[in-house]
Coordinates of C-alpha atoms in Angstrom, one line a residue:
M1 CA 30.7 5.7 21.1
L2 CA 32.5 2.1 20.3
K3 CA 32.6 1.1 16.9
D4 CA 31.4 -2.2 17.6
Y5 CA 28.6 -1.4 20.5
H6 CA 26.6 -4.2 21.4
C7 CA 23.8 -4.1 24.4
N8 CA 20.9 -5.8 26.4
I9 CA 18.3 -6.8 24.3
E10 CA 16.2 -4.9 27.4
N11 CA 17.7 -2.0 25.7
I12 CA 17.2 -2.2 22.2
R13 CA 14.3 -0.5 20.1
N14 CA 13.0 -2.2 16.3
F15 CA 10.8 1.3 15.0
S16 CA 9.8 2.7 11.5
I17 CA 7.8 6.0 10.5
I18 CA 4.9 5.7 8.9
A19 CA 2.8 8.4 7.3
H20 CA 0.9 9.8 4.1
I21 CA 2.9 11.1 1.6
D22 CA 4.6 14.5 2.1
H23 CA 3.6 15.0 6.1
G24 CA 7.4 15.2 6.7
K25 CA 8.3 12.0 7.6
S26 CA 11.6 12.1 6.0
T27 CA 12.1 14.9 8.0
I28 CA 11.7 13.7 11.1
A29 CA 14.4 10.8 10.5
D30 CA 16.7 13.5 9.7
R31 CA 16.2 15.2 13.3
L32 CA 16.6 12.4 14.7
L33 CA 19.9 11.1 13.1
E34 CA 21.1 15.0 14.0
F35 CA 19.7 14.7 17.4
T36 CA 21.5 10.9 18.4
G37 CA 24.8 12.3 16.4
T38 CA 24.9 9.5 14.3
I39 CA 25.4 11.9 10.8
S40 CA 27.8 14.5 11.6
E41 CA 27.7 18.2 10.3
R42 CA 29.4 17.5 7.3
E43 CA 27.6 14.5 6.0
K44 CA 23.8 16.7 6.9
K45 CA 21.3 17.0 4.2
E46 CA 18.0 17.0 3.7
Q47 CA 15.6 13.9 3.3
I48 CA 19.1 11.9 4.0
L49 CA 17.7 8.2 4.2
D50 CA 16.3 9.3 0.3
N51 CA 19.3 8.2 -1.3
M52 CA 17.8 7.6 -4.9
D53 CA 17.6 10.8 -7.4
L54 CA 13.6 10.1 -8.2
E55 CA 13.3 10.4 -4.5
R56 CA 14.2 13.4 -3.9
E57 CA 12.4 14.9 -7.3
K58 CA 9.4 13.1 -6.6
G59 CA 9.6 14.3 -3.1
I60 CA 8.6 10.8 -1.6
T61 CA 10.2 8.0 -0.5
I62 CA 10.6 4.6 -2.6
K63 CA 12.3 2.2 -0.7
S64 CA 13.0 1.1 3.0
K65 CA 15.6 1.9 4.8
A66 CA 17.6 0.6 8.2
V67 CA 19.8 2.7 10.3
R68 CA 20.9 2.3 14.1
L69 CA 21.1 5.1 16.2
Y70 CA 22.9 5.4 19.6
Y71 CA 20.6 7.4 22.2
H72 CA 21.9 7.8 25.9
S73 CA 17.6 8.6 27.6
K74 CA 17.4 10.6 30.1
D75 CA 17.3 8.1 33.0
G76 CA 20.8 7.3 32.0
K77 CA 20.5 4.2 29.8
E78 CA 22.2 3.6 26.9
Y79 CA 19.5 2.3 23.7
I80 CA 20.1 0.8 20.4
L81 CA 17.1 2.4 18.3
N82 CA 16.8 0.1 15.2
L83 CA 14.9 2.6 12.7
I84 CA 13.4 1.4 9.8
D85 CA 12.1 4.2 7.2
T86 CA 8.8 3.3 5.5
P87 CA 7.2 4.7 1.8
G88 CA 4.1 7.1 1.9
H89 CA 2.2 6.2 -1.2
V90 CA -0.4 4.0 -1.9
D91 CA 1.2 2.2 -4.3
F92 CA 4.5 1.1 -2.0
S93 CA 1.9 -0.3 1.0
Y94 CA 3.8 -3.9 0.8
E95 CA 7.2 -2.3 1.9
V96 CA 5.2 -0.6 4.9
S97 CA 4.6 -3.7 5.5
R98 CA 7.4 -6.0 5.3
S99 CA 9.5 -3.2 7.2
L100 CA 6.3 -3.4 10.1
A101 CA 7.0 -7.0 10.2
A102 CA 10.7 -6.2 11.3
C103 CA 9.8 -3.7 14.5
E104 CA 7.6 -3.9 17.4
G105 CA 6.8 -0.2 17.2
A106 CA 6.1 2.7 15.1
L107 CA 5.8 6.5 14.6
L108 CA 2.3 7.5 13.1
I109 CA 3.2 10.8 11.9
V110 CA -0.3 12.8 10.9
D111 CA 0.3 17.1 8.8
A112 CA -0.7 19.6 11.1
S113 CA -2.3 21.2 8.8
Q114 CA -3.6 18.7 6.2
G115 CA -5.0 16.0 8.9
V116 CA -6.2 12.2 8.6
Q117 CA -5.7 11.1 5.2
A118 CA -6.7 7.9 3.3
Q119 CA -3.5 6.5 3.7
T120 CA -3.0 7.4 7.8
I121 CA -5.8 4.9 8.4
A122 CA -4.6 2.1 5.9
N123 CA -0.8 3.0 7.6
I124 CA -2.7 2.5 11.5
N125 CA -4.8 -0.9 10.3
L126 CA -1.3 -2.4 9.2
A127 CA 0.4 -1.0 12.2
L128 CA -2.6 -2.5 14.4
K129 CA -2.5 -5.5 12.5
S130 CA 1.1 -6.1 13.1
N131 CA 0.0 -5.9 16.6
L132 CA 2.8 -2.7 17.2
K133 CA 2.9 0.1 19.2
I134 CA 2.1 3.3 17.9
I135 CA 3.5 6.8 18.8
P136 CA 1.0 9.6 17.6
I137 CA 3.2 12.9 16.3
I138 CA 1.1 15.7 14.6
N139 CA 4.1 17.5 12.7
K140 CA 4.7 21.1 11.1
I141 CA 2.4 22.8 14.3
D142 CA 5.5 25.8 12.9
L143 CA 2.9 26.4 9.7
T144 CA 0.0 29.3 9.7
T145 CA -2.6 27.1 8.8
A146 CA -1.7 24.8 11.5
N147 CA -4.5 23.7 13.6
P148 CA -3.1 20.7 16.5
D149 CA -6.5 20.7 18.1
R150 CA -8.7 19.1 15.1
V151 CA -6.4 16.9 14.0
T152 CA -6.1 15.4 17.8
K153 CA -10.0 14.9 17.5
E154 CA -9.5 13.5 14.0
L155 CA -7.2 10.7 14.8
Q156 CA -9.2 9.7 18.0
N157 CA -12.1 10.1 16.0
I158 CA -10.4 7.5 13.9
S159 CA -8.7 5.2 16.3
E160 CA -8.0 4.3 19.9
I161 CA -5.4 7.0 20.3
K162 CA -5.5 9.1 23.6
G163 CA -5.3 12.7 23.1
E164 CA -2.5 12.5 25.6
E165 CA -0.4 10.2 24.0
I166 CA 0.0 12.7 21.0
I167 CA 3.1 14.7 20.6
L168 CA 3.5 17.9 19.2
A169 CA 6.4 18.4 16.6
S170 CA 7.6 20.5 14.2
A171 CA 10.9 18.5 12.5
K172 CA 11.7 22.0 10.0
E173 CA 12.2 23.5 13.2
G174 CA 13.6 20.7 15.9
I175 CA 10.6 21.0 17.7
G176 CA 9.4 17.8 19.9
T177 CA 13.0 15.8 18.8
S178 CA 13.9 15.0 22.4
D179 CA 9.9 13.7 23.4
I180 CA 10.3 11.6 20.5
L181 CA 13.1 9.4 21.6
E182 CA 11.8 9.4 25.2
A183 CA 8.3 7.9 23.7
I184 CA 10.2 5.4 21.6
V185 CA 12.4 4.1 24.2
N186 CA 9.7 3.8 26.8
K187 CA 6.6 2.9 24.9
I188 CA 8.0 0.6 22.3
P189 CA 8.7 -2.7 23.7
P190 CA 11.7 -4.7 22.9
P191 CA 12.3 -7.2 21.4
K192 CA 11.2 -11.2 22.0
G193 CA 14.2 -13.2 21.2
S194 CA 17.4 -14.6 23.1
S195 CA 20.9 -14.9 21.5
S196 CA 21.0 -18.4 23.6
L197 CA 19.0 -19.8 21.1
P198 CA 19.5 -21.3 17.7
L199 CA 19.6 -18.4 15.1
R200 CA 16.8 -17.5 13.1
A201 CA 16.8 -14.2 10.9
L202 CA 14.5 -12.7 9.0
I203 CA 15.2 -11.2 5.5
F204 CA 13.4 -7.8 5.1
D205 CA 15.1 -6.6 2.4
S206 CA 18.4 -7.6 -0.3
I207 CA 20.3 -5.4 -3.0
Y208 CA 22.5 -6.3 -5.6
N209 CA 26.4 -5.2 -5.3
P210 CA 28.5 -6.2 -8.5
Y211 CA 31.4 -6.9 -6.6
K212 CA 30.0 -8.4 -3.5
G213 CA 26.8 -10.1 -4.7
T214 CA 23.2 -9.9 -3.4
I215 CA 23.6 -8.3 0.5
V216 CA 20.8 -9.0 2.7
Y217 CA 19.1 -6.8 4.9
V218 CA 18.0 -9.2 8.5
K219 CA 16.5 -8.9 11.6
V220 CA 18.0 -11.5 14.3
V221 CA 15.3 -12.8 16.4
D222 CA 16.8 -15.4 17.6
G223 CA 20.7 -16.5 18.0
I224 CA 24.1 -14.6 17.5
I225 CA 25.8 -14.4 13.4
K226 CA 29.7 -13.7 13.2
P227 CA 31.7 -13.8 10.1
G228 CA 33.0 -17.4 9.1
M229 CA 29.7 -18.7 10.6
I230 CA 28.1 -21.5 7.8
I231 CA 24.5 -20.5 7.9
Q232 CA 21.2 -21.6 5.4
T233 CA 18.6 -20.2 3.9
M234 CA 15.3 -22.3 4.3
S235 CA 13.7 -22.0 1.9
N236 CA 16.2 -23.7 -0.7
N237 CA 18.2 -25.3 1.7
I238 CA 21.6 -24.0 0.4
S239 CA 24.9 -23.5 2.7
Y240 CA 26.7 -20.3 2.3
E241 CA 29.9 -19.1 4.2
V242 CA 29.3 -15.5 6.1
V243 CA 31.6 -13.3 4.6
E244 CA 30.5 -9.9 6.3
I245 CA 28.4 -8.1 9.2
G246 CA 27.4 -4.9 9.8
I247 CA 24.7 -2.1 10.4
F248 CA 23.5 0.9 8.7
R249 CA 25.3 4.3 10.0
P250 CA 23.7 5.4 7.9
K251 CA 26.1 4.2 5.7
M252 CA 27.1 0.4 5.9
Q253 CA 29.6 -0.3 8.9
P254 CA 31.4 -3.2 9.7
I255 CA 30.5 -5.2 13.4
K256 CA 32.4 -8.1 15.1
K257 CA 28.7 -10.0 16.0
L258 CA 24.8 -9.9 15.3
T259 CA 22.9 -10.7 18.0
A260 CA 18.9 -11.4 18.8
G261 CA 17.0 -8.0 18.1
E262 CA 19.7 -6.4 16.0
V263 CA 19.2 -4.7 12.7
G264 CA 21.7 -5.7 10.0
Y265 CA 23.5 -6.5 7.0
I266 CA 24.8 -10.1 6.0
I267 CA 27.2 -10.7 3.0
A268 CA 28.0 -14.2 2.0
G269 CA 28.7 -14.7 -1.2
F270 CA 25.0 -15.2 -2.6
K271 CA 25.9 -14.4 -6.5
N272 CA 22.5 -15.5 -7.7
I273 CA 20.3 -13.3 -7.5
K274 CA 17.8 -15.5 -7.2
D275 CA 19.5 -17.4 -3.9
T276 CA 17.7 -14.9 -1.6
H277 CA 14.2 -14.3 -0.9
V278 CA 12.2 -11.7 0.8
G279 CA 10.7 -12.9 3.7
D280 CA 13.0 -16.6 3.9
T281 CA 14.2 -17.5 7.1
I282 CA 18.5 -18.0 7.6
I283 CA 19.2 -20.2 10.5
D284 CA 22.9 -21.8 11.6
A285 CA 23.9 -24.8 9.2
S286 CA 25.7 -26.3 12.5
N287 CA 22.6 -26.2 14.6
P288 CA 19.7 -25.0 12.4
S289 CA 16.2 -24.5 13.7
R290 CA 13.3 -26.3 12.3
V291 CA 10.9 -23.6 13.0
G292 CA 10.8 -20.5 10.5
L293 CA 9.5 -17.5 10.8
P294 CA 6.2 -16.3 9.6
G295 CA 7.4 -14.6 6.2
Y296 CA 5.4 -12.1 4.1
K297 CA 2.1 -12.8 2.1
K298 CA 2.6 -13.5 -1.7
V299 CA 1.6 -9.9 -3.0
T300 CA -0.3 -10.1 -6.0
P301 CA -0.3 -7.3 -9.0
L302 CA -2.6 -4.8 -9.8
V303 CA -1.5 -3.1 -12.4
F304 CA 0.1 -4.7 -15.4
C305 CA 1.8 -3.3 -18.6
S306 CA 4.0 -4.9 -21.5
I307 CA 7.7 -3.3 -21.2
Y308 CA 9.7 -3.6 -24.2
P309 CA 13.3 -2.0 -25.7
V310 CA 13.4 0.6 -28.2
D311 CA 16.7 -1.3 -29.3
N312 CA 16.1 -5.4 -29.1
K313 CA 19.9 -5.6 -28.9
E314 CA 18.5 -4.3 -25.0
Y315 CA 16.7 -7.0 -24.8
E316 CA 19.4 -9.2 -22.2
N317 CA 20.2 -6.1 -20.3
L318 CA 16.8 -5.7 -19.5
K319 CA 16.2 -8.8 -18.3
A320 CA 18.9 -8.6 -16.0
A321 CA 17.8 -5.1 -14.3
L322 CA 14.7 -6.4 -13.9
D323 CA 16.2 -10.0 -12.2
K324 CA 18.2 -6.9 -10.2
L325 CA 15.2 -4.9 -9.4
K326 CA 13.3 -7.6 -8.2
L327 CA 15.5 -8.5 -5.7
N328 CA 15.1 -5.3 -3.4
D329 CA 10.9 -5.1 -4.6
S330 CA 9.7 -8.2 -4.4
S331 CA 6.6 -7.1 -5.5
L332 CA 7.5 -6.6 -9.1
F333 CA 6.3 -9.2 -11.7
S334 CA 7.5 -10.1 -14.6
E335 CA 7.9 -12.6 -17.7
D336 CA 9.0 -13.3 -21.0
E337 CA 6.8 -11.9 -23.5
T338 CA 6.8 -11.4 -27.7
S339 CA 5.0 -8.8 -29.7
E340 CA 4.5 -8.9 -34.0
A341 CA 4.5 -4.8 -33.6
L342 CA 7.3 -4.6 -30.8
G343 CA 9.6 -7.7 -31.3
F344 CA 11.0 -9.3 -27.5
G345 CA 10.0 -8.0 -23.8
F346 CA 8.6 -9.2 -21.0
R347 CA 4.9 -8.5 -19.4
C348 CA 5.2 -6.8 -16.1
G349 CA 3.0 -6.7 -12.7
F350 CA 2.9 -3.8 -9.8
L351 CA 1.0 -2.6 -7.4
G352 CA -0.3 0.4 -8.9
L353 CA 0.1 3.1 -11.2
L354 CA 3.1 4.9 -9.1
H355 CA 4.8 2.0 -9.0
M356 CA 4.6 1.3 -12.4
E357 CA 5.8 4.6 -13.5
I358 CA 8.7 4.6 -10.5
I359 CA 9.8 0.7 -12.1
Q360 CA 10.4 2.6 -15.7
E361 CA 12.2 6.0 -14.6
R362 CA 14.4 3.3 -12.8
L363 CA 15.6 0.8 -15.3
E364 CA 15.7 4.1 -18.3
R365 CA 18.3 5.9 -15.8
E366 CA 19.8 2.7 -13.5
Y367 CA 20.8 0.4 -16.3
D368 CA 20.6 3.1 -19.4
I369 CA 17.7 1.2 -21.4
N370 CA 15.1 3.2 -24.0
L371 CA 11.8 1.5 -23.2
I372 CA 8.7 1.6 -24.8
A373 CA 5.8 0.5 -22.6
T374 CA 2.0 -0.7 -23.5
T375 CA -1.4 0.6 -21.9
P376 CA -1.8 -1.0 -18.5
S377 CA -4.3 -3.4 -18.1
V378 CA -5.4 -5.4 -14.6
M379 CA -5.7 -9.1 -14.2
Y380 CA -9.1 -10.8 -15.5
Q381 CA -10.6 -14.0 -14.3
V382 CA -11.9 -16.0 -17.9
T383 CA -14.5 -18.4 -17.5
K384 CA -14.7 -20.3 -20.7
K385 CA -18.3 -23.1 -21.7
N386 CA -15.9 -26.2 -21.2
G387 CA -15.4 -25.0 -17.5
E388 CA -11.7 -24.0 -17.8
I389 CA -11.3 -20.9 -15.8
L390 CA -8.4 -18.5 -17.4
K391 CA -6.5 -15.8 -15.8
I392 CA -5.4 -12.9 -18.6
S393 CA -3.4 -9.8 -17.9
N394 CA -2.6 -9.4 -21.3
P395 CA -5.8 -8.4 -24.1
V396 CA -3.7 -10.5 -26.6
S397 CA -4.3 -13.8 -24.6
F398 CA -7.9 -13.3 -24.5
P399 CA -9.8 -16.3 -26.0
P400 CA -12.9 -15.6 -28.6
K401 CA -16.2 -14.4 -27.3
N402 CA -17.9 -17.6 -28.9
E403 CA -15.9 -19.5 -26.2
I404 CA -16.2 -17.7 -22.9
E405 CA -19.1 -18.2 -20.6
K406 CA -18.5 -15.2 -18.9
I407 CA -15.4 -12.4 -17.7
E408 CA -14.9 -11.3 -14.1
E409 CA -12.8 -8.1 -13.5
P410 CA -11.2 -7.2 -10.0
Y411 CA -12.9 -4.9 -8.1
V412 CA -11.6 -2.7 -5.5
K413 CA -12.5 -1.0 -2.1
V414 CA -12.3 2.8 -2.3
N415 CA -11.8 4.9 0.9
I416 CA -11.1 8.8 -0.1
I417 CA -11.3 11.0 2.2
T418 CA -12.3 15.1 1.7
P419 CA -13.2 18.0 2.3
S420 CA -16.7 18.4 2.5
K421 CA -17.7 20.7 -0.1
C422 CA -15.9 19.0 -3.4
I423 CA -18.5 15.8 -2.5
G424 CA -20.4 16.6 -5.4
G425 CA -17.7 16.4 -7.7
I426 CA -16.3 13.5 -6.4
M427 CA -19.2 11.4 -6.2
D428 CA -19.9 12.4 -10.1
L429 CA -17.0 11.0 -11.1
V430 CA -16.6 8.0 -9.1
Q431 CA -20.5 7.1 -10.3
E432 CA -18.8 8.4 -14.1
R433 CA -16.6 5.3 -13.0
R434 CA -18.9 2.5 -12.4
G435 CA -19.0 3.1 -9.0
S436 CA -21.3 1.9 -6.3
F437 CA -22.0 3.9 -2.8
K438 CA -20.9 1.8 0.2
N439 CA -20.7 4.7 2.8
M440 CA -20.5 8.0 4.0
E441 CA -19.3 9.1 7.6
Y442 CA -18.5 12.9 9.0
I443 CA -14.1 12.5 10.3
D444 CA -14.8 16.3 11.8
E445 CA -17.4 19.3 10.5
E446 CA -15.5 20.2 7.8
I447 CA -13.8 16.6 6.1
L448 CA -15.7 13.4 5.8
R449 CA -14.9 9.9 4.5
L450 CA -16.4 7.7 1.2
D451 CA -16.6 3.9 0.4
Y452 CA -16.8 3.3 -2.8
H453 CA -16.6 0.0 -4.4
L454 CA -14.8 0.0 -8.1
P455 CA -13.6 -1.7 -10.9
L456 CA -9.8 -1.2 -10.7
N457 CA -9.5 -0.9 -14.7
E458 CA -11.5 1.9 -13.9
I459 CA -9.1 4.2 -11.1
I460 CA -5.4 2.5 -12.8
I461 CA -5.2 5.3 -15.4
D462 CA -5.9 8.7 -14.3
F463 CA -8.3 9.0 -11.6
Y464 CA -6.5 9.6 -9.0
D465 CA -5.3 12.8 -10.8
K466 CA -8.8 13.9 -11.6
L467 CA -9.7 13.3 -7.8
K468 CA -6.4 16.1 -6.7
S469 CA -8.1 18.6 -9.1
I470 CA -11.6 18.8 -8.4
S471 CA -10.8 18.8 -4.8
S472 CA -7.6 20.9 -5.5
G473 CA -5.3 18.7 -4.5
Y474 CA -7.3 18.0 -0.6
A475 CA -8.7 14.5 -1.5
S476 CA -6.5 11.5 -0.7
L477 CA -7.1 7.4 -1.6
D478 CA -6.5 4.1 -0.4
Y479 CA -7.9 1.4 -1.7
E480 CA -7.5 -2.9 -1.8
L481 CA -8.4 -5.3 -3.5
I482 CA -11.8 -7.4 -2.3
E483 CA -13.3 -9.4 -5.8
Y484 CA -13.8 -10.6 -8.8
Q485 CA -17.4 -9.2 -10.7
S486 CA -19.0 -10.8 -13.7
S487 CA -19.4 -7.8 -16.2
E488 CA -20.0 -6.5 -19.8
L489 CA -16.2 -6.2 -21.6
A490 CA -15.0 -6.4 -24.7
K491 CA -11.4 -6.7 -26.0
V492 CA -11.1 -3.7 -29.0
D493 CA -8.4 -4.5 -31.2
I494 CA -6.5 -1.7 -33.1
L495 CA -5.2 -1.8 -36.5
V496 CA -2.9 0.4 -38.6
N497 CA -2.7 -0.3 -42.2
H498 CA -4.6 -3.0 -42.0
Q499 CA -2.0 -4.8 -39.4
L500 CA -3.7 -6.0 -35.9
V501 CA -1.4 -4.1 -33.5
D502 CA -0.9 -6.4 -30.5
A503 CA 0.6 -4.2 -28.0
L504 CA -2.5 -1.1 -28.8
S505 CA -5.1 -3.9 -28.3
F506 CA -7.0 -3.3 -24.6
I507 CA -10.1 -4.9 -22.3
I508 CA -12.7 -2.3 -21.4
H509 CA -16.4 -2.1 -20.4
K510 CA -18.4 -2.4 -23.7
D511 CA -20.6 0.8 -22.9
K512 CA -17.0 2.8 -23.1
A513 CA -15.9 0.9 -26.0
Y514 CA -16.8 3.3 -29.0
T515 CA -15.8 6.5 -27.6
R516 CA -12.2 5.7 -26.0
A517 CA -12.1 3.9 -29.5
R518 CA -12.4 7.1 -31.1
K519 CA -9.9 8.8 -28.9
I520 CA -6.9 6.7 -29.7
V521 CA -7.7 6.6 -33.5
E522 CA -7.5 9.9 -33.2
K523 CA -4.8 9.7 -31.2
L524 CA -2.7 8.0 -33.2
K525 CA -3.6 10.2 -36.6
G526 CA -1.7 12.6 -35.0
I527 CA 1.2 10.8 -33.8
I528 CA 2.0 8.4 -36.6
P529 CA 4.1 10.2 -39.2
R530 CA 2.2 10.2 -42.5
Q531 CA 3.5 7.9 -45.4
M532 CA 3.9 7.9 -49.2
Y533 CA 0.6 6.0 -49.1
E534 CA -3.1 6.6 -47.5
V535 CA -2.6 4.7 -44.2
P536 CA -5.9 3.9 -42.4
L537 CA -6.2 3.0 -38.5
Q538 CA -9.2 1.1 -37.4
A539 CA -10.7 -0.2 -33.8
T540 CA -12.7 -3.7 -34.5
I541 CA -14.6 -5.4 -31.8
E542 CA -14.9 -9.2 -33.2
G543 CA -13.5 -8.1 -36.3
K544 CA -16.3 -5.3 -36.7
I545 CA -15.0 -1.5 -37.4
I546 CA -16.4 1.3 -34.0
A547 CA -14.4 3.7 -35.4
R548 CA -11.8 4.7 -37.9
E549 CA -9.3 7.5 -39.4
T550 CA -7.7 7.6 -42.2
I551 CA -3.9 9.6 -42.5
K552 CA -3.7 11.1 -45.6
A553 CA -0.6 10.4 -48.3
L554 CA 2.1 12.7 -48.9
K555 CA 1.7 13.5 -52.0
K556 CA 4.4 14.3 -54.7
D557 CA 3.4 16.3 -57.9
V558 CA 4.5 13.6 -60.8
T559 CA 2.8 16.3 -63.1
A560 CA 4.9 19.6 -62.3
K561 CA 7.6 18.2 -64.9
C562 CA 4.6 18.3 -68.6
Y563 CA 4.1 21.6 -69.9
G564 CA 1.1 21.6 -71.8
G565 CA 1.1 18.8 -74.5
D566 CA -2.1 15.8 -74.3
I567 CA -4.5 15.8 -71.0
T568 CA -3.5 11.9 -71.6
R569 CA 0.3 12.3 -70.3
K570 CA -0.7 13.6 -67.1
R571 CA -3.4 10.9 -66.7
K572 CA -0.4 8.0 -67.4
L573 CA 1.9 9.3 -64.5
L574 CA -1.0 9.8 -62.5
E575 CA -1.7 6.2 -62.8
K576 CA 1.9 5.5 -62.5
Q577 CA 1.8 6.7 -58.8
K578 CA -1.8 5.4 -58.3
A579 CA -0.1 1.8 -58.7
G580 CA 3.1 2.5 -57.3
K581 CA 1.4 3.8 -54.1
K582 CA -0.9 0.1 -54.1
R583 CA 2.3 -1.9 -53.8
M584 CA 3.7 0.3 -51.1
K585 CA 1.0 0.0 -49.0
K586 CA 1.0 -3.8 -49.7
I587 CA 4.3 -4.0 -48.5
G588 CA 5.2 -0.9 -46.5
K589 CA 5.6 -0.7 -43.0
V590 CA 4.5 1.7 -40.8
E591 CA 6.8 2.4 -38.1
I592 CA 4.3 3.5 -34.6
P593 CA 6.7 5.6 -32.6
Q594 CA 6.9 5.6 -29.0
E595 CA 4.8 8.7 -28.5
A596 CA 2.2 6.6 -29.8
F597 CA 2.0 4.4 -26.8
L598 CA 2.7 7.3 -24.3
G599 CA -0.3 9.7 -25.5
I600 CA -2.6 6.4 -25.1
L601 CA -2.1 7.1 -21.1
K602 CA -3.1 10.5 -21.1
I603 CA -6.6 9.9 -23.4
D604 CA -9.5 11.2 -20.7

């Protein structure tokens, strides 16, 4: 195959692979790469597109990847196939939507033993909204627990997929790989566009390289792009000279040009990280197109927490690291924040708890920064008595109660797919989390789908873990934001040695405030080291104490040196110690360890 191989736009296919987490998506991608000779025997390894250590450890895809395959079909034609791999977890659905916008088709992978899951339905809906051709594949048919007939019925029940369209495959055994490739070239339409029109290229991702600056991943919709061209980004009209263009095989490989329909990368001296935006349109500065490509809707973070460096000297490093992460994860939000307890840091917004966990781990591993993260919360809408409406994600910013007219919290529509035998426990869990039942339907005799409306605040910490525990791992969850509803909410402050620790404040429904406050002060009592003086731990609402614990003082036996003699001598020493402890308590500062913030996340 020629290094700089091009073909007619009619012979280009752009597709992605969508699936629920752990349904074999990355393994199918491996088989496609091997079958088409994209990787050599020497380069073979499991989940080759999952190149982050975190992805391999957790067994999930976190970042979208692009790779070009060359395929010689059974009808004798040469095809260029551009595979854009996507994540499978609900927290990364924005990554999926961005990838689908650069494609004309999608392979929908469903596990032959697990069947249809919540994210399967969400992915089908995403693909249909993007007008993509869906190729359904039932994977892992080699398993002893596989039941492809049941899964076929489930797919037909939830969508308009026909039985004869479904491909049976085993990515592990390599079964069905040839059928998948033939379906891609025969069923997925070629890209729309023309190389003769002025250049328009969609930025669907980008990464930062310390030597080359920002590298943008693009799908060329119209026109041709070559090194030496002067290009512009439509959002800011800044011009750049193209230094290098290339494709992914799967490593970056420079080529001479990218034409309409092709997917690749551009290096053009984007030195400022903030110059490029995912969803932006690149045009030819000498022959600019006036019509930008439809970008991506601005994503709304659902979960917020504050991140601080353990060492305040690391603040600038943390700021630079967040900017670099935002470059290839545009769903990450951050703004400067200061805490009396923890110093300078950032208030960050995420799409979910797993997204938050992944970002924290990437900051610590890739940028070597030790972090403290506060308890996650959501965005509340506060209407003040003077009519002013505030959007608040940080409990510290809440106005006093006497200024508040009403507080509204975000509600989500939750789809739970579960075996019917687990329905009782799941309904109890959702009811305990203030959920309201909306609908129930059977996908087949043993699997059903539950629809609920729930406050987002009730599911962001441990709801998913509890759901998996109740269902022995079989239930799956998908959710989307629907509306804000008025609720009886209260802000709980935590005081350590009568000092407010703003990073431990939280918002909760009034009915649950006492129980959670009680558990938090008990947890802190076990985590904060004992001091030379007594340390009170208090939880308050509007100054009223609702829970209290006391960390007992470390005691030194000051009377040990007294051997006999008058009792007044011992009393004098004890009074002196008491006065000293009182003075220490006034000026003493209690250091709160990182485990205190992590421990609160694990409270039931």
